[in-house]
Each structure stands twice: as structure tokens, then as C-alpha cells.
Tab-separated table of C-alpha atoms in Angstrom:
chain	number	residue	atom	x	y	z
P	24	MET	CA	244.172	163.850	155.547
P	25	GLU	CA	244.963	160.984	153.154
P	26	LEU	CA	245.111	163.392	150.096
P	27	ILE	CA	247.700	165.565	151.905
P	28	LEU	CA	249.591	162.418	152.979
P	29	PHE	CA	249.702	160.996	149.619
P	30	GLN	CA	250.569	164.164	147.770
P	31	LYS	CA	253.429	164.872	150.205
P	32	ILE	CA	254.860	161.362	149.625
P	33	LYS	CA	254.383	161.757	145.854
P	34	ASP	CA	256.232	165.069	146.030
P	35	VAL	CA	259.191	163.390	147.861
P	36	TYR	CA	259.624	160.906	145.209
P	37	GLN	CA	259.212	163.552	142.415
P	38	GLU	CA	261.577	166.030	144.056
P	39	GLU	CA	264.378	163.581	145.068
P	40	LEU	CA	264.075	161.107	142.365
P	41	GLU	CA	262.035	162.546	139.419
P	42	GLN	CA	259.863	159.337	139.922
P	43	GLN	CA	256.148	159.271	139.587
P	44	LEU	CA	254.509	156.677	141.901
P	45	ASP	CA	251.885	154.612	140.462
P	46	ASN	CA	249.812	153.961	143.544
P	47	ILE	CA	249.821	154.638	147.270
P	48	SER	CA	247.538	152.763	149.619
P	49	TYR	CA	247.188	152.882	153.311
P	50	LYS	CA	245.538	151.355	156.287
P	51	LEU	CA	245.239	152.933	159.837
P	52	PHE	CA	244.845	150.514	162.692
P	53	ASP	CA	244.910	151.870	166.301
P	54	ARG	CA	248.240	153.586	166.621
P	55	THR	CA	249.651	151.710	163.503
P	56	LEU	CA	249.732	153.057	159.919
P	57	VAL	CA	250.465	150.600	157.141
P	58	ILE	CA	251.398	152.040	153.810
P	59	THR	CA	252.538	150.784	150.527
P	60	LEU	CA	253.921	152.452	147.576
P	61	GLU	CA	253.798	151.105	144.133
P	62	GLY	CA	256.024	152.006	141.196
P	63	ILE	CA	259.038	153.158	143.285
P	64	GLU	CA	261.730	151.721	140.928
P	65	THR	CA	263.732	154.473	139.087
P	66	LEU	CA	265.060	153.893	135.550
P	67	PRO	CA	268.618	153.642	136.550
P	68	GLU	CA	267.668	150.758	138.886
P	69	LYS	CA	265.655	149.050	136.108
P	70	LEU	CA	268.623	149.400	133.771
P	71	LEU	CA	271.101	148.072	136.287
P	72	LYS	CA	268.826	145.033	136.699
P	73	ALA	CA	268.338	144.599	132.920
P	74	ASN	CA	272.152	144.479	132.602
P	75	ASN	CA	272.532	141.756	135.141
P	76	ARG	CA	273.716	144.169	137.932
P	77	TYR	CA	270.933	143.120	140.369
P	78	ASP	CA	273.279	143.440	143.410
P	79	LEU	CA	274.281	146.965	142.543
P	80	ALA	CA	270.536	147.778	141.997
P	81	GLN	CA	269.738	146.557	145.492
P	82	GLN	CA	272.518	148.581	146.917
P	83	VAL	CA	271.194	151.570	145.120
P	84	ARG	CA	267.736	151.067	146.482
P	85	LYS	CA	269.091	150.641	150.028
P	86	VAL	CA	270.641	154.040	149.848
P	87	ILE	CA	267.560	155.614	148.184
P	88	ASP	CA	265.403	154.178	150.911
P	89	SER	CA	267.748	155.561	153.499
P	90	VAL	CA	267.194	158.995	152.100
P	91	ILE	CA	263.344	158.818	151.341
P	92	ASN	CA	261.929	156.639	154.219
P	93	PRO	CA	262.907	159.068	157.040
P	94	GLN	CA	261.057	161.816	155.035
P	95	ILE	CA	258.094	159.692	154.839
P	96	LYS	CA	258.245	159.142	158.408
P	97	ASN	CA	258.343	162.931	159.076
P	98	ILE	CA	255.317	163.431	156.737
P	99	ILE	CA	253.303	160.897	158.548
P	100	GLU	CA	254.293	162.739	161.984
P	101	GLU	CA	253.394	166.130	160.518
P	102	VAL	CA	250.137	165.099	158.669
P	103	LEU	CA	248.827	162.763	161.382
P	104	ASP	CA	250.143	165.083	164.171
P	105	VAL	CA	251.660	162.086	165.979
P	106	LYS	CA	255.063	160.888	167.174
P	107	VAL	CA	256.285	157.908	165.350
P	108	ILE	CA	258.023	155.599	167.753
P	109	ASP	CA	258.993	152.850	165.362
P	110	PHE	CA	259.152	153.054	161.646
P	111	LEU	CA	259.656	149.702	159.788
P	112	SER	CA	260.083	149.684	156.043
P	113	ASP	CA	261.370	147.424	153.192
P	114	THR	CA	261.406	147.265	149.435
P	115	THR	CA	261.458	144.597	146.827
P	116	ILE	CA	262.638	145.844	143.459
P	117	ASP	CA	261.313	142.777	141.826
P	118	ASN	CA	257.857	143.616	142.515
P	119	ASN	CA	258.397	147.572	142.439
P	120	ILE	CA	256.774	148.044	145.918
P	121	THR	CA	257.712	149.677	149.196
P	122	GLY	CA	255.884	148.879	152.457
P	123	ALA	CA	256.193	150.719	155.725
P	124	ILE	CA	254.683	150.234	159.105
P	125	ALA	CA	254.590	153.205	161.470
P	126	ILE	CA	253.869	152.710	165.065
P	127	PHE	CA	252.936	155.941	166.670
P	128	GLU	CA	251.797	157.649	169.782
P	129	PHE	CA	249.600	160.645	170.131
P	130	LYS	CA	251.278	163.967	171.010
P	131	PRO	CA	250.292	165.119	174.414
P	132	LYS	CA	247.884	168.086	174.179
P	133	ASP	CA	249.189	171.468	175.011
P	134	THR	CA	247.621	172.708	178.298
R	22	MET	CA	230.454	125.526	153.103
R	23	THR	CA	230.553	129.067	154.362
R	24	ASN	CA	230.228	127.801	157.850
R	25	ASN	CA	233.487	125.960	157.630
R	26	LEU	CA	235.239	129.070	157.090
R	27	LEU	CA	236.999	130.984	159.828
R	28	THR	CA	235.997	134.597	160.618
R	29	CYS	CA	238.548	137.154	159.736
R	30	GLY	CA	239.415	137.554	163.599
R	31	GLN	CA	239.983	133.838	163.899
R	32	LEU	CA	242.008	133.565	160.861
R	33	GLU	CA	244.263	136.450	162.159
R	34	ARG	CA	244.544	134.805	165.584
R	35	LYS	CA	245.412	131.449	163.998
R	36	LEU	CA	248.099	133.182	161.998
R	37	SER	CA	249.461	134.950	164.828
R	38	GLN	CA	249.880	131.736	166.867
R	39	LYS	CA	251.463	129.940	164.016
R	40	ILE	CA	253.748	132.652	163.430
R	41	GLN	CA	254.756	132.872	166.976
R	42	ALA	CA	255.429	129.088	167.082
R	43	PHE	CA	257.325	129.342	163.836
R	44	TYR	CA	259.730	132.026	165.297
R	45	ARG	CA	260.270	129.734	168.330
R	46	GLN	CA	260.910	126.722	166.100
R	47	HIS	CA	263.181	128.535	163.618
R	48	LEU	CA	265.075	131.095	165.785
R	49	GLY	CA	264.719	129.435	169.248
R	50	HIS	CA	263.116	132.494	170.577
R	51	GLN	CA	259.373	133.103	171.174
R	52	PRO	CA	258.183	136.699	170.460
R	53	SER	CA	255.945	138.071	173.266
R	54	LYS	CA	253.185	139.125	170.846
R	55	VAL	CA	252.310	138.659	167.179
R	56	THR	CA	249.385	140.710	165.710
R	57	CYS	CA	247.983	140.099	162.377
R	58	GLN	CA	245.737	142.235	160.471
R	59	PHE	CA	244.204	141.776	157.078
R	60	PHE	CA	243.375	144.833	154.903
R	61	GLY	CA	242.239	144.224	151.350
R	62	SER	CA	244.601	141.708	149.745
R	63	LYS	CA	247.500	142.571	152.122
R	64	LEU	CA	248.414	141.413	155.532
R	65	ALA	CA	250.266	143.402	158.202
R	66	ILE	CA	252.094	141.414	160.812
R	67	ILE	CA	253.634	143.104	163.915
R	68	ILE	CA	256.013	141.006	166.003
R	69	GLU	CA	256.932	142.207	169.408
R	70	ASN	CA	260.104	141.168	171.209
R	71	SER	CA	261.429	139.458	168.071
R	72	ILE	CA	265.011	139.662	168.716
R	73	THR	CA	266.972	136.646	169.568
R	74	SER	CA	269.426	136.363	172.583
R	75	ALA	CA	272.472	136.010	170.247
R	76	GLU	CA	271.500	139.446	168.534
R	77	GLN	CA	270.978	140.895	171.866
R	78	ILE	CA	274.542	139.894	172.955
R	79	LEU	CA	275.823	141.568	169.859
R	80	LEU	CA	273.923	144.804	170.789
R	81	ASP	CA	275.018	144.679	174.294
R	82	GLU	CA	278.772	144.411	173.069
R	83	GLY	CA	278.144	147.395	170.859
R	84	LYS	CA	278.298	145.251	167.495
R	85	ASN	CA	275.146	147.002	166.355
R	86	ASP	CA	276.176	146.871	162.556
R	87	LEU	CA	276.694	143.252	162.953
R	88	ALA	CA	273.587	142.785	164.613
R	89	LYS	CA	271.634	144.476	161.856
R	90	LYS	CA	273.325	142.319	159.347
R	91	VAL	CA	272.601	139.080	161.292
R	92	ARG	CA	268.813	140.400	161.548
R	93	SER	CA	268.606	141.063	157.843
R	94	ASN	CA	270.096	137.761	156.993
R	95	LEU	CA	267.958	135.807	159.463
R	96	ASP	CA	264.823	137.512	157.905
R	97	ASP	CA	265.833	136.519	154.426
R	98	ALA	CA	266.640	132.879	155.681
R	99	ILE	CA	263.152	132.227	157.107
R	100	GLN	CA	261.073	134.242	154.472
R	101	PRO	CA	260.507	131.220	152.117
R	102	GLU	CA	259.041	129.119	154.933
R	103	LEU	CA	257.162	132.049	156.320
R	104	LYS	CA	255.622	132.477	152.970
R	105	GLU	CA	254.594	128.851	152.942
R	106	LEU	CA	253.122	128.959	156.324
R	107	ILE	CA	250.952	132.064	155.342
R	108	LYS	CA	249.906	130.439	152.089
R	109	GLU	CA	248.925	127.264	153.962
R	110	VAL	CA	246.955	128.956	156.793
R	111	ALA	CA	245.229	131.764	154.662
R	112	GLU	CA	244.809	129.564	151.565
R	113	VAL	CA	245.973	132.189	149.129
R	114	GLU	CA	249.218	132.833	147.223
R	115	VAL	CA	251.802	135.123	148.596
R	116	VAL	CA	253.040	137.524	145.944
R	117	ASP	CA	255.509	139.446	148.149
R	118	ILE	CA	256.850	139.982	151.591
R	119	LEU	CA	258.405	143.090	152.937
R	120	SER	CA	260.011	142.931	156.228
R	121	ASP	CA	261.972	145.189	158.589
R	122	ALA	CA	263.031	145.167	162.204
R	123	THR	CA	264.186	147.718	164.767
R	124	LEU	CA	266.724	146.317	167.077
R	125	ASP	CA	266.169	149.018	169.570
R	126	THR	CA	262.635	148.318	170.123
R	127	GLY	CA	262.771	144.530	169.100
R	128	ARG	CA	259.843	144.980	166.868
R	129	THR	CA	259.523	143.454	163.496
R	130	GLY	CA	257.004	144.624	160.826
R	131	ILE	CA	255.980	142.568	157.831
R	132	ILE	CA	253.625	143.515	155.015
R	133	VAL	CA	252.440	140.468	153.054
R	134	VAL	CA	251.052	141.120	149.564
R	135	LEU	CA	248.578	138.338	148.803
R	136	SER	CA	247.180	137.241	145.357
R	137	GLN	CA	243.614	138.078	146.664
R	138	THR	CA	241.651	138.631	149.873
R	139	PRO	CA	241.465	135.460	151.777
R	140	GLN	CA	238.096	133.574	152.083
R	141	VAL	CA	236.543	134.232	155.442
R	142	ARG	CA	233.063	133.763	156.808
R	143	ASN	CA	232.634	137.473	157.339
R	144	PRO	CA	234.453	138.997	154.379
R	145	GLU	CA	232.856	142.545	154.954
R	146	SER	CA	234.931	142.728	158.119
R	147	ILE	CA	238.212	142.798	156.266
R	148	PRO	CA	238.919	146.461	155.848
R	149	LYS	CA	239.891	147.668	152.356
R	150	ALA	CA	243.111	149.622	151.915
R	151	LYS	CA	242.424	153.201	150.905
R	152	ASN	CA	244.162	154.584	147.845
């Protein structure tokens, strides 16, 4: 399950941003999945930061997250076969890391 | 020496209580539940009913964008002290804090990246993050 989860998330980054993630780690507690993605920062964001356009880099990241994170939520729902009822996520470009917490409920079994 | 250390569960509970009190002190609102869970050198914090009355009024009045902005700024404002609190209680350096809230559910989720796994009496009970 984790291999599929990791691969699908990596694919999203690759397809949407041509960005290869360094590392993905996760922990599953009851009805909670905590996931961290390292190496999320794209070269354009790095360049903006290096040229003192930190605020602009943050704005870019906000938009990128708004595109990527719903897809990660969908991947979690698909791979774990659950319904995510809350998805909380944040990124710090300084440390090149995105963290997300998905609270989910199990789908009712078909009868 | 080892006997003076808290167990992982005790440390998580202590942190939860301190964070609950911290929210009350800083935002004038006590969340209904705070859950802390260590995994490897990270800490996941889930805060239920974390939205203040002021934000609730904004939401009730349809000012959702303003409520989101307020929440984001409040999170930023309390982060340095929250970082200190975690450092003091867990006795490890905090490398990064990632935080987000959903106004609809009132839930806040925080992932804290620590410099190392905290010292506890039963270190084997801290689950490792899988990667």
C-alpha cells in the first residue's frame, strides 16, 4: 500500500512540476494519516528566494499547494479506500518540506 | 536516571495538556481536545475545536476569507512560543512547524519536526515513520 501511495504522490510532483521528491514518510494512527514530503521546492522558487523575492516564492508555493494537495488527498482516499473528512497541510519552503494530516473515515461496506 | 524519564504516553499527555492551556492563555479559547503523537523524530498534534469565538463570528457573517486570513496570522503569531513550549517539555530542539486549520471542522493539525526523537523511558514505543 505504501509503495503505491508514495509512487502516486511522486508521480503528481513529477507530472505537475517536473520535480523529484527526496523523501516521503508517513505514519498511520487510527483514522489519521500523517505524511511528510521532503524536497518539494522547485527551482523557480529557489531562484526567487535567492534573488530576495521570498514573498513571491511563498505566494507561488501557496498556489502550487492548492493544486497539488487536493490531488494528494484524492490519492489517499483511493489507495487507502477511505473518505478523508479533514485534510490539513502546510509547507515551509525554508526547510523544503510539506506536511499533511488526513483524518478519515472508512467507507461503508457495500451490502 | 532512566526512571526519571516520562514514558512516551506520559510525555504526549503532558504536551497535550500544556498545549490546551497554551491556546487558552494566548487565544482566550480552550480547545475541546488536543492529541499528541510522536513518530520518529516528528510530533503530530491534532487540536479539536480550535477556532475562537471572534473567528466564528466572522464565519457566521459570511466573512470566510477574512476568517482564513485571521487564522493563518494567529497561527503565525503563536508559533514561536509554541515552539518554545514543545522544546521545553520534550527537551529537544524544534526544527520546523507545519500547521493548518480547517475552519469548517474547527480542527487544527500541526506536524513538528524535531532535531531528534525525545528521550522517554520506553523509546521502543515511539513508532518510526515509514519511508
